[in-house]
Coordinates of C-alpha atoms in Angstrom, one line a residue:
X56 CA 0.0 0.0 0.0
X57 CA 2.7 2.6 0.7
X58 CA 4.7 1.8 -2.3
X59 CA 3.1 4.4 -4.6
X60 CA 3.9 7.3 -2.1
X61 CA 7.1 6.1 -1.3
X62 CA 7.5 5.9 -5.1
X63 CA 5.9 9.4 -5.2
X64 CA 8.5 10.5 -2.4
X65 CA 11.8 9.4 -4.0
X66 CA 12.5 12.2 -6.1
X67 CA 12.3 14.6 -3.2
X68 CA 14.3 12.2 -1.3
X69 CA 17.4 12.2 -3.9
X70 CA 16.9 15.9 -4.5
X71 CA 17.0 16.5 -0.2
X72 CA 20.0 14.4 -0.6
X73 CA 21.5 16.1 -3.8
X74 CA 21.2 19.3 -1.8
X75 CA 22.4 18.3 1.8
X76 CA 26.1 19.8 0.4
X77 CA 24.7 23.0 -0.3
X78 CA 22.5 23.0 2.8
X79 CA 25.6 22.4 4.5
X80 CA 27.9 25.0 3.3
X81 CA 25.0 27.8 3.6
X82 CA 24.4 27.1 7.5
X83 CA 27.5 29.0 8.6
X84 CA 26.8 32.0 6.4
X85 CA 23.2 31.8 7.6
X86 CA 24.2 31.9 11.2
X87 CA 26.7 34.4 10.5
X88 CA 24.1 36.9 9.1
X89 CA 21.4 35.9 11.7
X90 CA 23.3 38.9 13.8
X91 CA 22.3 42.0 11.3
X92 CA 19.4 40.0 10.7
X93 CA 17.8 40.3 14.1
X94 CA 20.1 44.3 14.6
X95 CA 17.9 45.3 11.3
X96 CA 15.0 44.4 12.5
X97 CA 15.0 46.1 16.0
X98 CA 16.4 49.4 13.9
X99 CA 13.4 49.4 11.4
X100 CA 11.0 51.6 13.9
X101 CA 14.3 54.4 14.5
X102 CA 14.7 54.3 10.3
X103 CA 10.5 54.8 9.7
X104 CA 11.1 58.1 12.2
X105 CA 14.0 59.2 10.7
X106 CA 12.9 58.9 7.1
X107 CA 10.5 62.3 7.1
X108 CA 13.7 64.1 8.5
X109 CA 16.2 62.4 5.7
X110 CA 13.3 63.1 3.2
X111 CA 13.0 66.7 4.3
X112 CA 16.5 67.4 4.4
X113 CA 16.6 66.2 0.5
X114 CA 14.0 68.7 -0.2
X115 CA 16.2 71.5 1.3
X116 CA 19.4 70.2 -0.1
X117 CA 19.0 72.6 -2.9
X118 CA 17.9 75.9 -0.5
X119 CA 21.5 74.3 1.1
X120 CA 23.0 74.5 -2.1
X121 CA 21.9 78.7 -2.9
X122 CA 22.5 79.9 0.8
X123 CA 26.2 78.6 0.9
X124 CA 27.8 81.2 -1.0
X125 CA 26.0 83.6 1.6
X126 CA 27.0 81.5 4.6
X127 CA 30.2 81.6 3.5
X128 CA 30.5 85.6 2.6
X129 CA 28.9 86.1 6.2
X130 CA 31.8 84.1 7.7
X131 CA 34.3 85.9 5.4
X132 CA 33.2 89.3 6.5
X133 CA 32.8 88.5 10.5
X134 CA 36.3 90.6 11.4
X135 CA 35.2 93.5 9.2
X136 CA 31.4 93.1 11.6
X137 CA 33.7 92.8 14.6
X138 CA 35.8 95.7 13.7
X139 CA 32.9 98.4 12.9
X140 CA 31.3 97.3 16.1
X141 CA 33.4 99.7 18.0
X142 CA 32.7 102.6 15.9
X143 CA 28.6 101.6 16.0
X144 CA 28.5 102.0 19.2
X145 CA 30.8 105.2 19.1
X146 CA 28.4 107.1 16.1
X147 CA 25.5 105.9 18.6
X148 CA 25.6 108.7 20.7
X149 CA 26.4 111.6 18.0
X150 CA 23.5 109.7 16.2
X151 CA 21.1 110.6 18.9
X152 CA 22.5 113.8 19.6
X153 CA 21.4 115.0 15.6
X154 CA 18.3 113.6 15.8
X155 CA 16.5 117.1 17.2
X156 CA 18.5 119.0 14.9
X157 CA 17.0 116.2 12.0
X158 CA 13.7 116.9 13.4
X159 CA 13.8 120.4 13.4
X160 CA 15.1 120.4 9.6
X161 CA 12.2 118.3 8.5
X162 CA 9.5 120.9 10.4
X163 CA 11.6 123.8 9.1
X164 CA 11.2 122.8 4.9
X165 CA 7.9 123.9 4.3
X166 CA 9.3 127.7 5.5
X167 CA 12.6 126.8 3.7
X168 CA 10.6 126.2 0.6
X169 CA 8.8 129.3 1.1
X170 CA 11.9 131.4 1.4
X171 CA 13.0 129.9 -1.4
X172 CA 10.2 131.1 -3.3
X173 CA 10.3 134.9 -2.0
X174 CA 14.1 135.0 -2.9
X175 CA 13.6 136.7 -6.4
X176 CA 10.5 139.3 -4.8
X177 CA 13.7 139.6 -2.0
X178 CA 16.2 140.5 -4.9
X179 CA 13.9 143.0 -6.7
X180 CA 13.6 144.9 -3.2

């Protein structure tokens, strides 16, 4: 009674045993992978919450890309920044000191325009 399915079964039997070289020679690289295996797998949930940010940061590679030059000029001129600080803060002052005198100007051009005017009747007199 079993003969057809042992008959059925001897194919897969010589192919098992065709194979068992093969089978043997890929268990030690299977084990050895097994590591990264299992180290991928407990990464995967840190990679799906980084992957907007590496996404996002490939969108804005090109903004990168334009503002280096500026970045770079900013950098460049930092002394020249550090060396008219001094002076900023010296023309501060003075600055405050004009602004009445600025004030007064701007009230004083409507009669300056006036004058200005009048200057030929001023001449005939």
């Amino acid at each position: 009674r079993l003969q057809p399915a042992t008959a059925f079964l001897q194919p897969a039997t010589t192919l098992q045993r065709r194979l068992q070289p093969a089978t043997a020679f890929l268990q030690p690289a299977t084990a050895f992978l097994q590591p990264a295996t299992t180290l991928q797998r407990r990464l995967q949930p840190a990679t799906a919450f980084l992957q907007p940010a590496t996404t996002l940061q490939r969108r804005l590679q090109p903004a990168t890309a334009f503002l280096q030059p500026a970045t770079t000029l900013q950098r460049r001129l930092q002394p020249a920044t550090a060396f008219l600080q001094p002076a900023t803060a010296f023309l501060q002052p003075a600055t405050a000191f004009l602004q009445p005198a600025t004030t007064l100007q701007r009230r004083m051009q409507p009669a300056t325009a006036f004058r200005q005017r009048l200057q030929p009747a001023t001449t005939l007199l």
